Coordinates of C-alpha atoms and ligand atoms in Angstrom, one line a residue:
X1 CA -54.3 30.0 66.8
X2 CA -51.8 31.7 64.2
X3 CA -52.5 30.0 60.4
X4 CA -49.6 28.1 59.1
X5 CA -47.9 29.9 55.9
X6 CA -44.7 28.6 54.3
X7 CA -43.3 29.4 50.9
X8 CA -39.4 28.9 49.3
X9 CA -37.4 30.7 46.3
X10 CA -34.7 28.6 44.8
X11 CA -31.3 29.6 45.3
X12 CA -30.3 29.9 41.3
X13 CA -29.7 33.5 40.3
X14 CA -29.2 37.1 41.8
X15 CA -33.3 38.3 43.0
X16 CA -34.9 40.9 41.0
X17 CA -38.1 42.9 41.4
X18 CA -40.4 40.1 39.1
X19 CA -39.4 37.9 42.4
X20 CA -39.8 40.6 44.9
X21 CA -43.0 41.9 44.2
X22 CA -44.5 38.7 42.8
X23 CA -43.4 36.7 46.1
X24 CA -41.1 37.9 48.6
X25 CA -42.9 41.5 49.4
X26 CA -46.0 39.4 50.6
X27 CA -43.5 37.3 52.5
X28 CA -43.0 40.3 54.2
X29 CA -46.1 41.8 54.6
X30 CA -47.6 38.4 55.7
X31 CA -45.4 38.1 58.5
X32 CA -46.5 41.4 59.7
X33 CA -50.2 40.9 59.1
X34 CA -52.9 40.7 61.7
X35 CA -56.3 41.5 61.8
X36 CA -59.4 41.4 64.5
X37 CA -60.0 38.1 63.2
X38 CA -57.2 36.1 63.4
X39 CA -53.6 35.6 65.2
X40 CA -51.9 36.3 62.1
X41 CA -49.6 33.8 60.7
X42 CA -46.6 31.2 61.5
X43 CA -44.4 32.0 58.7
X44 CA -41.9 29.4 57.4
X45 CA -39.5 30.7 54.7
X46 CA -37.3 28.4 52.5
X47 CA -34.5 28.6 50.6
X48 CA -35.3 25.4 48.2
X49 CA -31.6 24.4 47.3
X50 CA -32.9 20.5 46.3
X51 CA -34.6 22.6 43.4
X52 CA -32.0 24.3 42.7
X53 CA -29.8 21.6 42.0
X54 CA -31.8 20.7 38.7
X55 CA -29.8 24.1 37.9
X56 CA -27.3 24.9 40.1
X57 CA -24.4 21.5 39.6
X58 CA -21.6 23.3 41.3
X59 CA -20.9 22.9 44.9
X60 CA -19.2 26.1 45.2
X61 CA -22.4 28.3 42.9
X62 CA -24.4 26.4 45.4
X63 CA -23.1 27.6 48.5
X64 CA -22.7 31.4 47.0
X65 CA -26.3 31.4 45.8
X66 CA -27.6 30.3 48.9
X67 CA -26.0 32.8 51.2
X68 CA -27.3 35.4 48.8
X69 CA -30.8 34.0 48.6
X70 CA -30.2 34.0 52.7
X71 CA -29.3 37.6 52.9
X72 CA -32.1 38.6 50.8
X73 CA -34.4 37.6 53.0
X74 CA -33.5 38.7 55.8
X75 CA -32.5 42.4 53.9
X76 CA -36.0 42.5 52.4
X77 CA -37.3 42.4 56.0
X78 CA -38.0 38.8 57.4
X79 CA -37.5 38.5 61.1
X80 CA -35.9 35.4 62.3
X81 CA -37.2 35.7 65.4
X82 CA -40.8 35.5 64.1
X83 CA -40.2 33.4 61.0
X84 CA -38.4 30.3 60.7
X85 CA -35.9 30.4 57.9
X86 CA -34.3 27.6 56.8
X87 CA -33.1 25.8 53.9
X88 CA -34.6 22.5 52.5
X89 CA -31.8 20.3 52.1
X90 CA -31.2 20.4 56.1
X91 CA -34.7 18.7 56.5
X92 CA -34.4 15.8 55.6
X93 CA -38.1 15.0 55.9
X94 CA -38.6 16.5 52.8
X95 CA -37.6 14.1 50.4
X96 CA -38.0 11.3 52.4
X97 CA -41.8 12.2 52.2
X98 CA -40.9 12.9 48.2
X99 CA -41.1 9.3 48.0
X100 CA -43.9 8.3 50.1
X101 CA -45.7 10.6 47.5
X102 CA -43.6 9.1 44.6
X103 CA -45.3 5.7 45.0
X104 CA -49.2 7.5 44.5
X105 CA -49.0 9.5 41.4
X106 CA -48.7 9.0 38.1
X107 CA -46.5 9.5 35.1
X108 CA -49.3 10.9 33.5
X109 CA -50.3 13.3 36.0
X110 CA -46.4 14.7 36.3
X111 CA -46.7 15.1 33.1
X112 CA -49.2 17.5 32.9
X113 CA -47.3 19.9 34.6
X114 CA -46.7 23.5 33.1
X115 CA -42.9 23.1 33.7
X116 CA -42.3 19.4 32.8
X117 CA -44.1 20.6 29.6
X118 CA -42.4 23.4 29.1
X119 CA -38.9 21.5 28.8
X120 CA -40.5 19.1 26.6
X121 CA -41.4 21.9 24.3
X122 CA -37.9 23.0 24.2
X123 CA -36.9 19.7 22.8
X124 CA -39.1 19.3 20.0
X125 CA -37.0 21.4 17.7
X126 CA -34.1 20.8 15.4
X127 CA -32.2 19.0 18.6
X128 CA -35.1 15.9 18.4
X129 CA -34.4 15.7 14.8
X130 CA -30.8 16.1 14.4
X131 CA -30.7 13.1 16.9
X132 CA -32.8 10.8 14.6
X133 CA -34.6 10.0 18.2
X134 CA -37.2 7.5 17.6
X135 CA -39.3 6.7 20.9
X136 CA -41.1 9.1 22.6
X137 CA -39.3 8.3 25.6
X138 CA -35.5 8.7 24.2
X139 CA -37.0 12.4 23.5
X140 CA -37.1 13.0 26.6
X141 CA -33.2 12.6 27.2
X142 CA -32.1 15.8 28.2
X143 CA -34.7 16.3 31.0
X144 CA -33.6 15.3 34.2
X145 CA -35.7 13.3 36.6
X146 CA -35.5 15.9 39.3
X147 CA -37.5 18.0 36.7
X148 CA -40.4 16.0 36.5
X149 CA -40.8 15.0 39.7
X150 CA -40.3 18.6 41.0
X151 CA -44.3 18.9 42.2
X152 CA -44.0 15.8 44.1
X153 CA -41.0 17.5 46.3
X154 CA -42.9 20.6 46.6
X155 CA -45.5 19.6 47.5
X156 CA -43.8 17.6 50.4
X157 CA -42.3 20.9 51.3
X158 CA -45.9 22.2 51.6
X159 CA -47.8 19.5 53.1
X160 CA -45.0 18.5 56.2
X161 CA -46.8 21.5 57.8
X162 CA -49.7 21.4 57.9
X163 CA -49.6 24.4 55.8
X164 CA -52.7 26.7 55.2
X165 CA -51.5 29.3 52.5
X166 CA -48.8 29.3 50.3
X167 CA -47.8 32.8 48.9
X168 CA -46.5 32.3 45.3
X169 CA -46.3 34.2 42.0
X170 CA -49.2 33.3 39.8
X171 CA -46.4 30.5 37.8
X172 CA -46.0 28.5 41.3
X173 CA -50.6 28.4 41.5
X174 CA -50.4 25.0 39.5
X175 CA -48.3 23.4 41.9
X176 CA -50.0 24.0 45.2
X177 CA -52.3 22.3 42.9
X178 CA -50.7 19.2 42.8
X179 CA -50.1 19.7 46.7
X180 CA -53.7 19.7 47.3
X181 CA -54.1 17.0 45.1
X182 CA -51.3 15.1 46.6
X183 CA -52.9 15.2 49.7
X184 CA -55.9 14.5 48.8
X185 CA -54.9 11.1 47.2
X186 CA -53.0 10.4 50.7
X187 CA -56.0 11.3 52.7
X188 CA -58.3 8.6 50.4
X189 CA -55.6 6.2 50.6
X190 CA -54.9 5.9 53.7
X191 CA -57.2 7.5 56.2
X192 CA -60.0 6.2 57.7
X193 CA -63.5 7.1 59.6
X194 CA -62.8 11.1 57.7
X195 CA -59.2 11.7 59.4
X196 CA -57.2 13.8 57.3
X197 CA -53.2 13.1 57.7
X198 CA -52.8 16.6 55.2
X199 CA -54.4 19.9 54.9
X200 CA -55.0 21.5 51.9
X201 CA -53.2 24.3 51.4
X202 CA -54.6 27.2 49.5
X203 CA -52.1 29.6 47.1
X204 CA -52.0 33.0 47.5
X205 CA -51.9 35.4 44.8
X206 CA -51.9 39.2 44.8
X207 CA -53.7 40.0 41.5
X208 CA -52.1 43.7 40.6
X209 CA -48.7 42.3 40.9
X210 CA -49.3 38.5 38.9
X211 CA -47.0 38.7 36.8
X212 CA -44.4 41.3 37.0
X213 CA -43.1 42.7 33.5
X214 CA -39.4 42.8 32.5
X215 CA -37.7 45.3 30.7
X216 CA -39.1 44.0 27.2
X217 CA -42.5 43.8 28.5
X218 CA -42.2 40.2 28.9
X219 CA -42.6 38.0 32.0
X220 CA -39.5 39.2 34.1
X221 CA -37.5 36.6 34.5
X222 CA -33.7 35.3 35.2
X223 CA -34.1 33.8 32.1
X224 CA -35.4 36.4 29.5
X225 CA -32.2 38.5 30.6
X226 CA -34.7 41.2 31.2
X227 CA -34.7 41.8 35.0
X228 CA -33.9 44.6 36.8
X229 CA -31.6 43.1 40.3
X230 CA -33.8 43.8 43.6
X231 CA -30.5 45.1 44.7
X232 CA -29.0 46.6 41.7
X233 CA -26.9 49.9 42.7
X234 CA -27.5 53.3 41.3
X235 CA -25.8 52.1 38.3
X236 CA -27.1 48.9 37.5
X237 CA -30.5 50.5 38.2
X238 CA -29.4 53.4 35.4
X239 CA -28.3 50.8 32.9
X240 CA -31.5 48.5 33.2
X241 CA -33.8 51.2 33.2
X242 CA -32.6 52.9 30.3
X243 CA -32.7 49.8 28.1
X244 CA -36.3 49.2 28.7
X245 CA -37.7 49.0 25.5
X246 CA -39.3 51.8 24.1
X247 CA -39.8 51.8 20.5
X248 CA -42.8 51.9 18.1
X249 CA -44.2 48.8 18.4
X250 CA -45.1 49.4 22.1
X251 CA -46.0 52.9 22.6
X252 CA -49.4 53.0 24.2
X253 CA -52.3 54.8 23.9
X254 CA -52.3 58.6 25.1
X255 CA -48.2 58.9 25.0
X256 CA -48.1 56.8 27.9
X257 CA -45.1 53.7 27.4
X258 CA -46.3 50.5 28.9
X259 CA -42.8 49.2 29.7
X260 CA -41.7 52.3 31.6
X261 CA -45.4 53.3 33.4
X262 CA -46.0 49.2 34.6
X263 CA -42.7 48.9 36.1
X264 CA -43.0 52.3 37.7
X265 CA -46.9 51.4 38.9
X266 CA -44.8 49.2 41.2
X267 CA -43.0 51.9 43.0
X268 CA -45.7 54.7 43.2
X269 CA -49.3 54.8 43.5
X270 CA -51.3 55.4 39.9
X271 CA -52.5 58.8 41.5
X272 CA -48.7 60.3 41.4
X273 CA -48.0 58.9 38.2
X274 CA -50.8 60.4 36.3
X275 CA -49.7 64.3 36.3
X276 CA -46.1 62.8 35.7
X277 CA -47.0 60.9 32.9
X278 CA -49.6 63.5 31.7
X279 CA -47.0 66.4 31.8
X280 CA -44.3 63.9 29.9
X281 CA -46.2 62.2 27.3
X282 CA -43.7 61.0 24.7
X283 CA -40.6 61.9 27.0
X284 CA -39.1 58.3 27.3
X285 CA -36.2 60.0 28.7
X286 CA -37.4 62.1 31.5
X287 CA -40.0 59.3 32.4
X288 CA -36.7 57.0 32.5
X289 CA -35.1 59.7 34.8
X290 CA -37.6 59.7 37.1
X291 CA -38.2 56.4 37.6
X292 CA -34.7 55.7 38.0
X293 CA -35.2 58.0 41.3
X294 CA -37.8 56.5 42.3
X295 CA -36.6 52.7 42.1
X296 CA -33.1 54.1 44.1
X297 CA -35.3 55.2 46.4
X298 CA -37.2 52.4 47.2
X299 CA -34.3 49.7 47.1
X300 CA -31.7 52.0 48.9
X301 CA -32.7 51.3 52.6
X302 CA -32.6 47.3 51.5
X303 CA -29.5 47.4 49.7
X304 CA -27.8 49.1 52.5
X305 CA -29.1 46.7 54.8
X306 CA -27.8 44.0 52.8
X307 CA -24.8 45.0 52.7
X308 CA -24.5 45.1 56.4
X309 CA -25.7 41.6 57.2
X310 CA -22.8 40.3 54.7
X311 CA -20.4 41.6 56.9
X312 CA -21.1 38.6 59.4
X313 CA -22.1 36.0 57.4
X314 CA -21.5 33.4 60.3
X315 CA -24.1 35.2 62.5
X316 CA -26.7 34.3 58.8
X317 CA -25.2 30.7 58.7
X318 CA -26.0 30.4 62.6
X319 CA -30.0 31.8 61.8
X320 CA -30.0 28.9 58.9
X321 CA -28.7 26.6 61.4
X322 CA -31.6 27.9 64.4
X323 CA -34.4 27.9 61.4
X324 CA -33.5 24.0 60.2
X325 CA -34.0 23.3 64.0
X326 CA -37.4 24.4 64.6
X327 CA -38.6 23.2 60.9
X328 CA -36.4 19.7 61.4
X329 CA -38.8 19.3 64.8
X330 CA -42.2 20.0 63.5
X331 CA -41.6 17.9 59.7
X332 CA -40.0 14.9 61.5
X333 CA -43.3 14.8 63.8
X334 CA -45.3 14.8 60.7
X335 CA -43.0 12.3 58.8
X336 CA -43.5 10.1 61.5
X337 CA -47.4 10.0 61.5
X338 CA -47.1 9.1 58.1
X339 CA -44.7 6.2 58.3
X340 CA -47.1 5.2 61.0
X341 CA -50.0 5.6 58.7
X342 CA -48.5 4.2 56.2
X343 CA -47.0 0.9 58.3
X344 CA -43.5 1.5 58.4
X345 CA -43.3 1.9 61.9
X346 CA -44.5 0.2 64.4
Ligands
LIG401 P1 -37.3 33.4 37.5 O1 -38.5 33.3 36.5 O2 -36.6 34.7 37.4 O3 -36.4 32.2 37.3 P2 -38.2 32.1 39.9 O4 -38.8 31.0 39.1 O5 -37.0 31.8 40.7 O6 -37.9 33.3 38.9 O7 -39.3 32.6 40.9 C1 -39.2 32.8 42.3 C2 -40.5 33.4 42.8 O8 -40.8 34.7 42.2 C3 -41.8 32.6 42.4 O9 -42.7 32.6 43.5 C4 -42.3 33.2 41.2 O10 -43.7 33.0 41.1 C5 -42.0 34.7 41.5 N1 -41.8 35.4 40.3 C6 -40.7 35.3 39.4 N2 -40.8 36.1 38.4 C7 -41.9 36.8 38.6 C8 -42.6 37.9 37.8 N3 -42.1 38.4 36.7 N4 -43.7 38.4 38.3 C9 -44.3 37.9 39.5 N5 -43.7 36.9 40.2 C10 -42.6 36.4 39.8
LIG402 N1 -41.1 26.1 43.1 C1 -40.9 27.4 43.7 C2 -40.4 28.4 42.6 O1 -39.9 28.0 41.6 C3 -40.0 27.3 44.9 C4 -40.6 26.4 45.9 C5 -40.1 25.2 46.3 C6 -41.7 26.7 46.7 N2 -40.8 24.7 47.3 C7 -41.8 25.6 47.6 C8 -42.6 27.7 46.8 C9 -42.9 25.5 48.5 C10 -43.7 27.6 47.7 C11 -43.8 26.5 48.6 O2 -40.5 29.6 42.9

């Protein structure tokens, strides 16, 4: 018996190598996996466009950014004859199950999530005061409820079937959280005599890769501007690289810049990169050089197979299309043991 194994990206930005070897590598890799003990797994990739559209609030964007997120995939190697990729928004399961699970948590509980409080945070500056907002809940005005009931719809995603791991970047852990605890809450609620209508999924997190750094050192991310694109050309690779920052403050010890060696860690083994480094130390320049080589590299065969997929973008729509079938078949069975559970239907 393959193990179940889904995960999504949201279709709101161009990919870069924080999401690639955080997430979509292991997508990858997982696919391919297979050991003496088990069958491997049944992978189900998603392109999570409902969460996008907390962002993304422009039909055309939408359709662009979904294509690309699409041909990333299947350039960075998923096989839609193995894997089922579809997007979220053509199961419609999914957020009819968001509000099964609506009606058992609590505001509180949403509101202990790292994102919901994260927006909240942005808000309690000069904006909070310039408005003269007096209840705590008129503070909240420029969130959008999408945003906190995000966990609830992810964890729909997750729980629809009967998924057993969940491959995320370490940001995502918290939220297969809630899907466990989701669940759980449905299992007490409505199960009896110790039948479980969910699974609880476990995350999966590669350690060494947790949190990949951008350019500044910081988290990579779309929105730090400090990404480098997982299919940047030659140039784009040449401008990002040579802005990584390299001054003073974060030299490290023995000559050896954190901001150039822990992006390059990604894209050859420590051994290499010792007599490199050890032969450079202080060089920000030639270290830059040769990690702009070996980035190129790495991304080249992908980018190239990119750019052949776009050329027949019907034949990508049609593998959406295929991939919403096979997902549509196996949530709607599982939506219908809950309204069944639950006393909906008959
Ligand atoms: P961003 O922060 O750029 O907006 P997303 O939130 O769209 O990225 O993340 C998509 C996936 O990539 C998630 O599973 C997330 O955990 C992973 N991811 C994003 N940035 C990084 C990073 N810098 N290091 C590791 N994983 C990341
Ligand atoms: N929230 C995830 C992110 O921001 C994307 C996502 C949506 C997801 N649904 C999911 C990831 C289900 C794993 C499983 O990256």
């Amino acid at each position: 018996m393959k193990k179940i194994l889904l995960s999504g990206v949201k279709p709101t930005g161009i990919a870069h190598i924080g999401n690639y070897f955080g997430a979509m590598k292991q997508f990858v890799d997982l696919q391919d996996f297979q050991d003496g003990t088990s069958d491997g797994y049944q992978c189900y990739f998603m392109i999570a466009d409902y969460h996008g559209l907390n962002l993304i609030q422009n039909g055309e964007e939408m359709r662009r950014l979904t294509l690309d997120l699409a041909l990333d995939y299947l350039a960075i190697g998923i096989d839609p004859s193995r894997s089922i990729l579809f997007k979220q928004s053509d199961v419609s399961a999914h957020t009819e199950l968001t509000w099964i699970f609506d009606t058992l948590v609590t505001i509180p509980y949403l509101a202990r999530a790292h994102a919901f409080k994260a927006a909240v945070e942005k808000l309690t500056d000069a904006t909070v005061a310039q408005r003269h907002l007096s209840s705590k809940l008129e503070q909240l005005t420029d969130i959008n409820v999408g945003t906190f009931n995000y966990p609830v719809l992810m964890a729909a995603d997750i729980l629809l079937y009967d998924t057993d791991v969940v491959p995320v970047g370490q940001d995502q852990k918290q939220h297969v959280e809630y899907a466990r605890d989701i669940a759980l809450k449905f299992n007490h609620t409505f199960c009896r005599d110790s039948i479980s209508t969910f699974k609880l999924p476990e995350p999966l997190i590669i350690k060494d890769v947790a949190v990949v750094p951008g350019i500044d050192g910081r988290k990579m991310s779309k929105s730090y501007g400090n990404t480098i694109p997982l299919f940047a050309t030659r140039g784009e690779i040449e401008d990002a690289v040579m802005s990584i920052v390299t001054d003073s403050n974060v030299t490290g010890a023995g000559g050896i810049p954190p901001n150039i060696y822990n992006i390059h860690k990604l894209f050859k083994n420590e051994a290499d990169l010792t007599p490199l480094y050890d032969a450079h130390k202080g060089q920000y320049k030639a270290l830059k050089e040769a990690l702009i080589e070996d980035i190129d590299a790495f991304l080249k065969p992908m980018r190239e197979r990119r750019a052949q997929l776009k050329i027949n973008t019907d034949k990508v729509l049609e593998i959406l299309k295929n991939g919403a079938e096979r997902a549509g078949k196996q949530a709607d069975a599982k939506l219908l043991e809950v309204k069944k559970i639950i006393g909906v239907t008959p």
